[in-house]
Coordinates of N, CA and C and ligand atoms in Angstrom, one line a residue:
M1 N 0.9 -0.9 0.1 CA -0.7 -0.3 -0.3 C 1.4 1.5 -0.1
T2 N 0.8 2.0 -0.9 CA 1.5 3.0 -1.2 C 1.1 3.6 -1.1
T3 N 1.0 5.1 -1.2 CA 0.7 6.5 -0.6 C 1.9 7.6 -1.5
P4 N 0.8 7.9 -2.7 CA 1.9 9.5 -3.2 C 3.5 10.0 -1.5
F5 N 2.7 10.2 -0.8 CA 3.7 10.1 0.7 C 4.9 9.8 0.5
A6 N 4.2 7.5 0.7 CA 5.9 7.3 0.8 C 5.7 6.6 -0.6
L7 N 5.2 6.9 -1.4 CA 6.2 7.3 -2.8 C 7.1 7.4 -3.0
I8 N 7.3 8.5 -2.2 CA 8.0 10.1 -2.7 C 9.1 9.9 -1.0
L9 N 8.6 9.5 -1.0 CA 9.6 9.3 0.3 C 10.4 7.8 0.5
Q10 N 10.4 7.2 -0.1 CA 11.4 6.2 -0.4 C 12.5 6.6 -1.6
A11 N 11.2 7.5 -2.6 CA 12.1 8.0 -4.2 C 13.1 9.6 -3.3
L12 N 12.9 9.2 -2.2 CA 14.0 10.2 -1.9 C 15.4 9.3 -0.9
Y13 N 15.4 8.7 -0.6 CA 16.1 7.5 0.3 C 16.7 7.1 -0.5
A14 N 15.9 6.7 -1.5 CA 16.7 5.9 -2.5 C 17.8 6.9 -3.3
R15 N 17.0 7.6 -3.4 CA 17.7 9.7 -5.4 C 19.1 9.5 -4.1
T16 N 18.8 9.9 -2.4 CA 19.7 10.5 -1.1 C 20.4 9.7 -0.7
G17 N 20.4 8.6 -0.2 CA 20.6 8.6 0.6 C 20.0 8.1 2.9
H18 N 19.1 9.1 1.9 CA 19.3 9.4 3.0 C 18.0 10.2 3.4
A19 N 17.9 9.3 4.7 CA 16.3 8.8 5.3 C 15.5 10.7 4.9
P20 N 14.3 10.6 4.7 CA 14.0 11.5 5.3 C 13.4 11.5 6.8
R21 N 13.5 12.7 7.7 CA 12.9 12.7 9.0 C 11.7 13.7 9.2
G22 N 11.1 13.6 10.9 CA 9.8 14.7 10.6 C 8.2 13.9 11.2
T23 N 7.9 14.4 11.6 CA 6.9 13.7 11.7 C 5.6 13.0 10.9
A24 N 4.4 12.7 11.0 CA 3.7 11.4 10.0 C 3.1 12.4 9.0
T25 N 3.1 13.1 9.0 CA 3.2 14.1 8.1 C 3.8 15.7 7.2
Q26 N 4.8 15.8 8.5 CA 5.5 17.0 7.3 C 7.0 16.4 7.6
K27 N 8.1 16.5 6.6 CA 9.0 16.1 7.0 C 10.5 16.9 6.4
S28 N 11.2 16.8 7.2 CA 12.8 17.0 6.2 C 13.8 16.4 5.7
A29 N 13.8 16.4 4.8 CA 14.2 15.6 3.0 C 16.2 16.6 3.2
I30 N 16.9 16.3 2.3 CA 18.1 16.1 1.6 C 16.9 16.4 0.1
C31 N 17.1 17.8 -0.7 CA 17.1 18.1 -1.9 C 17.5 17.2 -2.9
P32 N 16.9 16.8 -3.9 CA 17.6 15.6 -4.8 C 18.1 16.6 -6.1
A33 N 17.8 17.6 -5.8 CA 17.5 18.5 -7.3 C 18.4 19.6 -7.1
H34 N 19.7 20.5 -5.5 CA 21.0 20.2 -5.9 C 21.2 19.9 -4.9
D35 N 22.8 19.9 -5.2 CA 24.0 19.8 -4.0 C 23.9 20.6 -3.0
D36 N 23.3 19.6 -1.4 CA 21.8 19.6 -0.4 C 22.9 19.2 0.5
R37 N 23.7 19.7 1.0 CA 24.8 19.8 2.7 C 23.6 19.2 3.8
H38 N 22.9 19.2 4.3 CA 22.0 19.3 5.2 C 20.4 19.7 4.9
P39 N 19.5 18.7 5.3 CA 17.9 19.4 4.8 C 17.2 19.7 4.8
S40 N 17.5 20.8 3.2 CA 16.6 21.0 3.1 C 15.1 21.5 2.2
L41 N 14.7 20.6 1.7 CA 13.8 20.2 1.2 C 12.1 19.9 2.4
S42 N 11.1 20.4 2.7 CA 10.4 20.0 3.9 C 9.3 19.1 2.9
V43 N 8.8 18.2 3.2 CA 8.1 17.2 2.5 C 7.2 17.3 3.5
G44 N 5.5 17.8 3.1 CA 4.2 17.2 3.7 C 3.3 16.5 2.9
V45 N 2.5 16.7 3.9 CA 1.0 15.7 3.1 C -0.4 16.2 3.7
T46 N -0.8 16.5 2.9 CA -2.5 16.8 3.5 C -3.7 15.8 3.7
S47 N -3.8 16.3 4.1 CA -5.3 15.2 4.8 C -5.6 15.0 4.4
T48 N -6.0 14.7 2.5 CA -6.9 14.3 1.1 C -6.0 13.7 0.6
G49 N -3.4 13.3 1.8 CA -3.5 12.5 0.4 C -2.4 13.6 -0.4
V50 N -2.9 15.1 -0.2 CA -1.6 15.4 -1.5 C -0.4 15.8 -1.2
V51 N 1.0 15.6 -1.9 CA 2.2 16.1 -1.4 C 2.4 17.3 -1.9
M52 N 3.1 18.1 -1.0 CA 3.5 19.5 -1.3 C 5.2 19.2 -0.9
I53 N 5.8 20.1 -2.2 CA 7.4 19.9 -2.3 C 8.0 21.4 -2.1
T54 N 8.1 21.4 -0.7 CA 9.1 23.7 -1.3 C 9.9 22.7 -0.9
C55 N 11.5 23.4 -1.5 CA 12.8 23.6 -1.3 C 13.3 25.1 -1.1
H56 N 14.1 24.3 0.4 CA 14.5 25.8 1.4 C 16.0 25.8 1.0
G57 N 16.6 25.3 0.4 CA 17.5 25.9 -0.2 C 18.4 27.3 -0.3
G58 N 19.4 27.3 -1.6 CA 20.0 28.3 -1.8 C 19.3 28.2 -2.8
P59 N 18.9 27.2 -4.4 CA 17.9 27.4 -5.3 C 17.1 27.8 -5.1
R60 N 16.4 26.9 -4.2 CA 15.1 27.3 -4.5 C 13.9 25.7 -4.9
C61 N 14.7 24.6 -5.6 CA 14.4 24.5 -6.9 C 12.8 24.4 -6.7
P62 N 12.0 24.2 -8.1 CA 10.5 24.5 -8.3 C 10.6 22.6 -8.5
T63 N 8.6 22.3 -8.5 CA 9.0 20.8 -7.3 C 8.9 20.6 -8.6
E64 N 8.8 20.7 -9.7 CA 8.9 20.3 -11.0 C 10.5 19.3 -11.3
D65 N 11.6 20.3 -11.0 CA 12.8 19.9 -10.9 C 13.0 18.8 -9.7
V66 N 12.5 18.3 -8.4 CA 12.9 17.6 -7.8 C 12.2 16.7 -8.3
M67 N 11.0 16.5 -9.0 CA 10.1 15.5 -8.8 C 10.8 14.8 -10.2
Q68 N 11.4 15.7 -10.8 CA 12.4 14.7 -12.3 C 13.6 14.0 -11.3
A69 N 14.3 14.7 -10.6 CA 15.5 13.9 -10.0 C 15.2 13.0 -9.0
L70 N 14.2 13.1 -9.1 CA 13.5 11.6 -8.1 C 12.7 11.1 -9.0
G71 N 13.0 11.0 -10.8 CA 12.2 10.3 -12.2 C 10.6 10.0 -12.0
L72 N 10.1 10.7 -11.5 CA 8.7 10.8 -11.2 C 8.1 12.0 -11.5
P73 N 6.8 11.1 -12.6 CA 6.0 13.0 -12.7 C 4.7 12.9 -12.1
M74 N 5.1 14.3 -12.2 CA 4.2 15.2 -11.4 C 3.0 14.9 -10.9
S75 N 2.5 14.2 -11.5 CA 0.6 13.1 -11.2 C 0.7 12.6 -9.7
A76 N 2.6 11.8 -9.7 CA 2.7 11.5 -7.9 C 2.5 11.7 -7.6
L77 N 2.3 12.9 -6.9 CA 2.0 14.3 -5.6 C 0.1 14.3 -5.3
W78 N -0.5 13.8 -6.5 CA -1.8 13.0 -6.9 C -2.1 12.2 -5.9
P79 N -2.9 12.4 -5.0 CA -3.6 10.6 -5.0 C -4.7 10.4 -6.1
G80 N -4.5 8.8 -6.5 CA -5.6 8.7 -7.7 C -4.3 9.1 -9.0
S81 N -3.4 9.3 -8.9 CA -2.5 8.8 -9.8 C -1.6 7.4 -10.3
P82 N -1.0 7.0 -11.9 CA -1.1 5.2 -11.8 C -0.8 4.8 -10.7
H83 N -0.4 5.6 -10.1 CA 1.0 5.1 -8.7 C 0.4 4.9 -7.7
T84 N -0.6 6.0 -7.5 CA -1.0 4.6 -6.4 C -2.6 4.4 -6.9
P85 N -2.4 3.0 -5.9 CA -3.1 1.7 -6.2 C -4.5 1.6 -6.0
P86 N -5.6 1.7 -6.5 CA -7.1 1.8 -6.5 C -7.7 2.0 -5.6
S87 N -7.3 1.3 -4.8 CA -7.5 1.0 -3.1 C -7.7 2.7 -2.1
Q88 N -6.3 3.4 -2.9 CA -5.9 4.2 -1.8 C -6.4 6.1 -2.1
R89 N -6.8 5.9 -3.9 CA -7.5 6.8 -4.1 C -8.0 7.6 -3.3
H90 N -8.1 8.9 -3.9 CA -9.5 9.6 -2.4 C -10.4 10.1 -5.0
R91 N -11.7 10.6 -3.7 CA -12.5 10.7 -4.1 C -12.0 12.1 -5.0
P92 N -12.2 13.1 -6.4 CA -11.5 13.6 -7.1 C -12.7 15.5 -6.2
D93 N -11.4 15.9 -5.2 CA -11.6 17.2 -4.7 C -12.5 18.5 -5.9
H94 N -13.8 19.2 -6.2 CA -14.4 19.5 -7.0 C -14.4 20.4 -5.9
W95 N -14.7 20.8 -4.5 CA -15.8 21.3 -3.7 C -14.9 22.8 -4.0
M96 N -16.0 23.7 -4.5 CA -15.1 25.3 -3.7 C -16.2 25.4 -3.1
P97 N -16.0 27.2 -2.1 CA -17.2 27.5 -1.1 C -18.3 28.1 -1.8
C98 N -18.2 28.7 -3.0 CA -19.1 28.5 -3.8 C -20.2 28.3 -3.6
G99 N -20.2 26.4 -3.7 CA -20.8 25.3 -3.6 C -21.1 25.3 -5.3
H100 N -21.3 25.2 -5.9 CA -21.1 25.0 -7.4 C -19.3 24.2 -7.7
H101 N -19.0 23.4 -8.8 CA -18.6 22.1 -9.1 C -17.3 23.6 -9.3
R102 N -16.2 23.4 -9.3 CA -15.1 23.7 -9.5 C -14.5 23.0 -11.1
V103 N -14.1 23.8 -11.5 CA -14.0 23.0 -13.0 C -12.5 23.7 -14.1
A104 N -12.0 25.0 -13.3 CA -10.8 25.3 -13.3 C -10.1 25.5 -12.7
D105 N -8.2 25.0 -12.1 CA -7.7 25.8 -10.7 C -6.4 26.2 -11.7
Y106 N -6.1 28.2 -11.9 CA -5.4 28.6 -12.5 C -4.3 28.8 -11.3
L107 N -2.7 27.8 -11.1 CA -2.3 28.1 -10.5 C -1.0 29.4 -11.2
Y108 N -0.6 30.5 -9.2 CA -0.1 30.9 -9.4 C 1.2 31.6 -8.9
R109 N 2.4 31.2 -9.4 CA 3.5 30.9 -9.2 C 5.0 32.0 -9.5
D110 N 5.7 31.5 -7.8 CA 6.8 33.1 -8.7 C 8.2 32.6 -9.5
E111 N 9.0 32.7 -9.4 CA 10.3 32.5 -10.3 C 10.9 31.3 -10.4
Q112 N 10.8 31.1 -8.9 CA 10.9 30.0 -8.9 C 9.5 28.0 -9.6
G113 N 9.3 28.4 -9.9 CA 7.6 27.4 -10.0 C 7.1 27.0 -8.6
T114 N 7.4 28.0 -7.6 CA 6.9 27.7 -6.8 C 5.0 28.2 -6.2
I115 N 4.3 27.7 -5.8 CA 2.9 27.9 -5.4 C 2.9 29.0 -5.3
L116 N 2.2 30.0 -5.1 CA 2.1 31.7 -3.8 C 0.4 31.5 -3.8
Y117 N -0.5 30.6 -4.7 CA -2.2 31.5 -4.8 C -2.5 30.0 -6.2
G118 N -3.9 30.0 -5.6 CA -4.6 29.6 -7.0 C -6.3 30.2 -7.1
V119 N -6.4 30.4 -8.7 CA -7.7 31.4 -8.3 C -8.5 30.1 -9.2
A120 N -9.6 29.5 -8.8 CA -10.4 28.6 -8.7 C -11.7 29.2 -9.9
R121 N -12.0 28.1 -10.2 CA -13.7 28.8 -11.2 C -14.2 28.1 -11.2
C122 N -15.7 27.8 -11.0 CA -16.6 28.0 -11.3 C -17.3 26.8 -11.7
D123 N -18.8 26.3 -12.2 CA -19.3 25.7 -14.0 C -20.5 26.7 -14.4
R124 N -20.7 28.1 -12.4 CA -22.6 28.7 -12.8 C -21.6 30.3 -12.6
K125 N -20.6 30.6 -13.3 CA -20.5 31.9 -14.3 C -21.7 32.8 -14.0
G126 N -22.2 34.1 -14.1 CA -23.0 34.9 -14.6 C -24.6 34.3 -13.1
N127 N -24.6 33.3 -13.2 CA -26.2 33.0 -12.3 C -25.9 32.8 -10.3
G128 N -26.0 34.2 -10.4 CA -25.6 34.7 -9.0 C -24.5 34.3 -8.7
C129 N -23.2 34.3 -9.2 CA -21.7 33.5 -9.0 C -20.7 34.6 -9.4
Q130 N -19.9 35.0 -8.8 CA -19.0 36.0 -9.7 C -18.0 34.6 -10.2
G131 N -18.3 33.5 -10.1 CA -17.5 32.2 -10.7 C -16.3 32.3 -10.4
F132 N -15.4 32.8 -9.4 CA -14.1 33.4 -8.5 C -13.9 33.1 -7.9
R133 N -12.7 32.2 -6.8 CA -12.9 32.4 -5.7 C -10.8 32.2 -5.9
Q134 N -10.1 32.7 -4.8 CA -8.9 32.6 -5.4 C -8.6 31.8 -3.4
W135 N -7.0 31.7 -3.7 CA -6.7 30.5 -2.7 C -5.5 30.3 -1.9
R136 N -5.1 29.9 -1.0 CA -3.4 30.1 -1.0 C -3.0 27.9 0.0
P137 N -2.1 27.9 -0.7 CA -1.7 27.0 -0.5 C -1.6 26.8 1.4
D138 N -2.3 25.9 2.1 CA -2.0 25.8 3.7 C -2.8 24.3 4.3
L139 N -1.1 23.8 4.6 CA -1.5 22.5 4.8 C -1.6 22.3 6.1
S140 N -2.2 22.9 7.2 CA -3.2 22.7 8.4 C -4.0 22.4 7.6
K141 N -5.0 23.0 6.6 CA -6.8 22.4 5.5 C -7.1 21.2 5.2
R142 N -7.3 20.3 5.4 CA -8.1 18.9 5.5 C -7.5 18.9 3.7
T143 N -7.8 20.2 2.7 CA -8.0 19.5 1.5 C -6.3 20.6 0.8
G144 N -5.9 21.0 1.8 CA -4.5 22.2 1.3 C -4.6 23.2 1.4
R145 N -5.8 23.4 1.1 CA -6.3 24.5 0.3 C -7.2 25.9 1.4
R146 N -6.8 27.3 1.9 CA -7.4 28.4 2.6 C -8.1 29.1 0.9
W147 N -9.1 29.4 1.2 CA -9.5 30.1 0.9 C -10.0 31.5 0.4
S148 N -8.8 31.9 1.2 CA -9.1 33.1 1.3 C -6.9 33.7 0.5
L149 N -7.1 34.8 -0.1 CA -5.6 35.4 -0.2 C -5.1 36.5 1.4
Y150 N -5.8 36.5 1.8 CA -6.1 37.6 2.9 C -5.5 36.5 4.6
G151 N -4.6 37.0 5.4 CA -4.4 37.1 6.6 C -5.8 37.6 7.3
Q152 N -5.6 37.0 9.0 CA -6.5 37.0 9.6 C -6.7 38.5 10.3
D153 N -5.4 40.0 10.1 CA -5.2 41.1 10.6 C -6.1 42.4 9.0
G154 N -6.2 41.2 7.6 CA -7.0 41.7 6.7 C -6.4 41.2 5.3
T155 N -4.9 41.8 5.7 CA -3.7 42.0 4.9 C -3.7 41.8 3.9
M156 N -3.4 41.1 2.3 CA -2.6 40.5 1.5 C -1.6 39.7 2.2
A157 N -1.7 38.0 2.4 CA -1.2 37.2 3.2 C 0.3 36.3 1.8
V158 N -0.3 36.4 0.7 CA 1.0 35.8 0.0 C 1.3 37.5 -1.6
R159 N 1.7 37.0 -1.5 CA 2.4 38.0 -2.3 C 2.1 38.0 -4.0
L160 N 1.5 39.1 -4.9 CA 1.0 38.6 -5.8 C 2.2 39.2 -6.5
V161 N 1.2 37.6 -8.1 CA 1.9 38.2 -9.1 C 1.3 37.9 -10.1
P162 N 2.0 38.1 -11.2 CA 1.6 38.2 -12.5 C 1.8 36.3 -12.9
Y163 N 0.1 36.4 -13.7 CA 0.1 35.0 -13.8 C 1.0 34.4 -14.8
H164 N 1.0 33.1 -14.5 CA 2.6 32.2 -15.4 C 4.3 33.1 -15.6
L165 N 4.4 34.1 -14.3 CA 5.5 34.9 -14.4 C 6.7 34.0 -15.3
P166 N 7.3 32.9 -14.1 CA 8.1 32.3 -14.9 C 8.3 32.5 -16.5
E167 N 7.1 32.1 -17.2 CA 7.3 32.4 -18.7 C 7.5 33.4 -19.1
V168 N 6.7 34.8 -17.9 CA 7.4 36.0 -18.3 C 7.8 35.8 -18.4
I169 N 8.6 35.5 -17.4 CA 10.4 36.3 -17.4 C 10.9 35.7 -18.2
T170 N 11.5 34.4 -18.9 CA 11.9 34.1 -20.4 C 10.8 34.7 -21.7
A171 N 10.4 34.8 -21.7 CA 9.5 36.0 -22.9 C 10.3 37.3 -22.8
V172 N 10.6 37.6 -21.3 CA 10.9 39.5 -22.0 C 12.6 39.3 -22.5
R173 N 13.1 37.9 -21.6 CA 14.6 38.0 -21.4 C 14.9 37.5 -23.7
E174 N 13.9 36.6 -23.8 CA 14.3 36.4 -25.1 C 13.3 37.6 -25.9
S175 N 12.8 38.6 -25.6 CA 12.0 39.8 -26.5 C 11.1 38.9 -27.6
R176 N 10.3 38.3 -26.6 CA 9.1 37.7 -27.3 C 7.9 38.4 -27.4
V177 N 7.3 38.7 -27.2 CA 6.5 39.4 -27.1 C 4.9 39.0 -26.3
V178 N 4.9 40.2 -24.9 CA 4.3 39.0 -24.1 C 2.8 39.7 -24.1
M179 N 1.9 38.8 -24.6 CA -0.3 39.6 -24.4 C -0.5 39.3 -22.9
I180 N -0.9 40.7 -22.2 CA -1.8 40.6 -20.8 C -3.2 40.3 -21.2
T181 N -4.2 40.0 -20.9 CA -5.3 39.7 -20.7 C -6.2 40.1 -19.1
E182 N -7.2 40.2 -19.1 CA -7.9 40.6 -18.7 C -8.5 39.5 -17.2
G183 N -7.8 37.5 -18.4 CA -8.6 37.0 -17.0 C -7.7 35.9 -17.8
E184 N -7.8 34.8 -16.2 CA -7.1 33.8 -17.0 C -7.2 32.7 -18.2
K185 N -8.7 32.8 -18.2 CA -9.7 32.0 -19.4 C -8.3 32.2 -21.1
D186 N -8.5 33.7 -20.8 CA -8.4 34.0 -22.0 C -7.0 33.8 -22.4
V187 N -5.6 33.7 -21.1 CA -5.1 33.2 -21.1 C -4.6 32.2 -21.5
E188 N -4.9 31.2 -21.2 CA -4.8 29.8 -21.7 C -5.3 29.5 -23.3
A189 N -6.7 30.5 -23.7 CA -7.2 30.3 -24.7 C -5.2 30.6 -25.7
L190 N -5.0 31.4 -25.1 CA -3.8 32.0 -26.0 C -2.8 31.5 -26.2
R191 N -2.2 30.4 -24.5 CA -1.2 29.6 -24.9 C -1.1 28.6 -25.0
A192 N -2.4 28.0 -25.7 CA -2.9 26.1 -26.4 C -2.4 27.0 -27.6
H193 N -1.7 28.1 -27.7 CA -1.2 28.6 -29.5 C 0.2 28.4 -29.4
P194 N 1.2 27.1 -30.0 CA 2.4 27.4 -30.3 C 3.4 28.6 -29.9
G195 N 4.4 28.9 -29.4 CA 5.4 30.2 -28.8 C 4.4 31.0 -28.6
I196 N 3.1 31.6 -28.0 CA 2.6 32.7 -27.8 C 3.1 32.7 -25.6
T197 N 2.9 33.4 -25.8 CA 3.5 33.8 -23.8 C 2.1 34.6 -23.9
A198 N 1.0 34.6 -21.9 CA 0.3 35.6 -22.2 C 0.9 35.4 -20.3
T199 N -0.3 36.4 -20.4 CA -0.7 37.0 -18.5 C -2.1 37.0 -18.7
C200 N -1.8 37.6 -16.9 CA -3.2 38.1 -16.0 C -2.8 38.6 -15.1
N201 N -3.7 39.3 -14.3 CA -3.9 39.3 -12.3 C -4.5 38.9 -12.2
A202 N -4.6 37.8 -10.8 CA -5.6 37.5 -10.3 C -7.0 39.1 -9.6
M203 N -7.7 38.3 -10.3 CA -9.3 38.9 -9.7 C -9.5 40.0 -10.0
G204 N -8.9 39.9 -11.6 CA -9.9 41.1 -12.9 C -9.5 42.2 -12.7
A205 N -10.3 42.7 -13.3 CA -10.3 44.2 -13.8 C -9.7 45.1 -12.2
G206 N -9.1 46.3 -12.7 CA -8.4 47.3 -11.4 C -7.3 46.5 -10.5
K207 N -7.0 45.4 -10.8 CA -6.4 44.3 -9.6 C -5.4 44.0 -10.8
W208 N -4.8 44.8 -11.5 CA -3.3 45.3 -11.6 C -2.4 46.0 -10.9
Q209 N -1.2 45.1 -10.2 CA -0.6 45.7 -9.1 C 0.4 46.2 -9.9
P210 N 1.1 47.4 -9.3 CA 2.0 49.0 -9.3 C 3.6 47.9 -10.5
D211 N 4.2 47.6 -8.4 CA 4.7 46.7 -8.9 C 4.9 45.8 -9.6
F212 N 4.1 45.1 -10.7 CA 4.4 44.1 -12.0 C 5.7 44.8 -12.7
A213 N 5.5 46.6 -13.0 CA 6.4 46.6 -13.8 C 7.7 46.0 -13.8
R214 N 7.9 45.7 -13.3 CA 9.5 45.2 -12.5 C 9.9 44.1 -13.2
Y215 N 8.8 43.4 -14.1 CA 8.7 42.2 -14.3 C 8.7 42.3 -16.6
F216 N 8.6 43.8 -16.0 CA 8.6 44.4 -17.7 C 9.5 44.8 -18.7
H217 N 10.5 44.9 -18.1 CA 11.7 46.2 -18.3 C 12.0 46.1 -20.0
G218 N 11.4 46.4 -20.2 CA 12.6 46.4 -22.5 C 11.5 45.4 -22.9
A219 N 10.8 45.3 -22.4 CA 9.1 43.9 -23.3 C 8.7 44.4 -24.0
D220 N 7.5 43.5 -25.2 CA 7.5 43.8 -26.2 C 5.5 43.2 -25.8
I221 N 4.8 43.9 -25.1 CA 3.8 43.6 -24.7 C 3.2 43.6 -25.6
S222 N 1.8 43.7 -25.7 CA 0.9 43.6 -25.8 C -0.4 43.1 -25.3
I223 N -0.9 44.2 -25.1 CA -2.6 44.3 -24.5 C -4.0 44.1 -24.7
V224 N -5.0 43.3 -24.9 CA -6.1 42.7 -25.1 C -6.6 42.9 -24.2
A225 N -7.1 44.5 -24.3 CA -8.7 44.4 -23.9 C -10.7 44.0 -23.5
D226 N -10.3 43.8 -22.4 CA -12.1 43.8 -23.0 C -12.8 45.1 -23.3
R227 N -13.9 44.6 -24.2 CA -14.9 45.3 -24.8 C -15.9 46.4 -23.7
D228 N -15.3 46.5 -22.9 CA -16.8 46.5 -22.2 C -15.7 48.4 -21.3
Q229 N -16.3 49.2 -20.2 CA -15.7 50.0 -19.2 C -14.7 49.7 -18.5
A230 N -15.3 48.8 -17.7 CA -14.1 47.8 -16.8 C -13.2 47.3 -17.7
G231 N -13.4 46.3 -18.5 CA -11.6 46.2 -19.9 C -11.3 47.0 -20.3
R232 N -11.9 48.2 -20.5 CA -11.0 49.8 -21.4 C -10.3 50.6 -19.6
D233 N -10.7 50.5 -19.4 CA -9.8 51.0 -17.9 C -8.5 50.0 -17.1
H234 N -9.4 48.8 -17.3 CA -8.0 47.9 -16.9 C -7.0 48.1 -17.4
A235 N -6.6 47.7 -18.4 CA -6.5 48.2 -20.3 C -5.1 49.7 -20.2
K236 N -6.2 50.9 -20.2 CA -5.2 51.9 -19.6 C -4.4 51.8 -18.3
A237 N -4.6 51.6 -17.6 CA -4.1 52.1 -16.3 C -2.3 51.0 -16.5
I238 N -2.5 49.0 -17.4 CA -1.7 48.4 -17.7 C -1.1 49.6 -18.8
V239 N -0.9 50.1 -20.0 CA -0.7 50.7 -20.5 C 0.1 51.8 -19.7
A240 N -0.5 52.4 -18.3 CA 0.2 53.9 -18.0 C 1.0 53.3 -17.0
N241 N 1.4 51.7 -16.5 CA 2.2 51.6 -15.8 C 3.0 51.2 -16.4
L242 N 3.0 50.5 -17.5 CA 4.0 49.2 -17.8 C 4.6 50.6 -19.0
M243 N 3.8 52.0 -19.6 CA 5.1 52.5 -20.8 C 6.3 52.9 -20.2
P244 N 6.2 53.0 -19.2 CA 7.5 53.7 -19.1 C 8.7 52.6 -18.9
V245 N 8.5 51.5 -18.7 CA 8.8 50.6 -18.1 C 9.7 49.5 -20.2
G246 N 8.1 49.6 -21.4 CA 8.5 48.3 -21.9 C 7.7 49.2 -23.1
C247 N 7.2 48.6 -24.3 CA 6.6 48.6 -24.8 C 5.1 48.8 -25.3
P248 N 4.2 48.9 -24.6 CA 3.2 48.2 -24.6 C 2.1 49.1 -26.4
D249 N 1.7 47.4 -26.7 CA 0.5 47.9 -27.5 C -0.5 48.3 -27.2
L250 N -1.4 48.3 -27.8 CA -3.2 48.4 -27.1 C -4.1 47.4 -27.5
S251 N -4.2 47.0 -27.4 CA -5.9 46.7 -28.7 C -7.3 46.3 -28.0
G252 N -8.3 45.3 -28.2 CA -9.6 45.3 -27.6 C -9.9 44.2 -28.8
H253 N -11.4 43.4 -27.8 CA -11.2 41.7 -28.2 C -12.5 41.4 -28.2
G254 N -13.5 41.0 -28.7 CA -14.9 40.7 -28.4 C -15.5 41.5 -27.7
P255 N -16.8 41.1 -28.8 CA -18.3 42.1 -29.0 C -18.6 41.9 -27.2
K256 N -18.5 42.4 -26.7 CA -19.3 42.9 -25.6 C -20.0 44.0 -25.0
Ligands
ZN301 ZN1 16.4 22.0 -3.6
ZN302 ZN1 -19.8 29.3 -8.2

């Protein structure tokens, strides 16, 4: 009987020769993705069986690199993957706070690929539901998620970043156009085309963060505005923010 947690702990031991230590749900291990001298990889498991990996070492290795070093696919982090026997699989978790069915999860990552927060989309947008809810990783929660980006004191508890930040940084470095849309769904539609880089901010119109400009120095930017007042205002705010650092170009889309 091998859970994702047990599988990954075994793989870490096999790869590094160091047995991960800690509690039943939280271990420290040698990171297999960088030259780690003392255990700087934390490996935790939520009560639904999802494994969460964070490298606290110098390079802050992305989870993808750790899994690659272990020779395991990313899907091995989740119960119900082909690596998990059927008896150990959990029911898929589609719950979100509005009570509707979660149909998409958009993950916001830092430069190293670590998940900072997520935006979940439900299947009832427009029928009295705003359709989106934000969450942040939290191992103390049964599902590994806390459905808020705000702390107890009401201040933002996460670092806000442009969607697909690592891809944005690469595209800017390689002088490729970065498209900016109003929402994650449009970003994903654009990214489905090979070679296209697209981004947006979480929480929609009016929530572009002024400090995002630092990721767009010298960038060739194409802003795709939604054709409603909120969309035009949002696009204008982004142009004003990025004009001093990059070369934004504004275009409209959609029959709104
Ligand atoms: Zn590492
Ligand atoms: Zn909903």
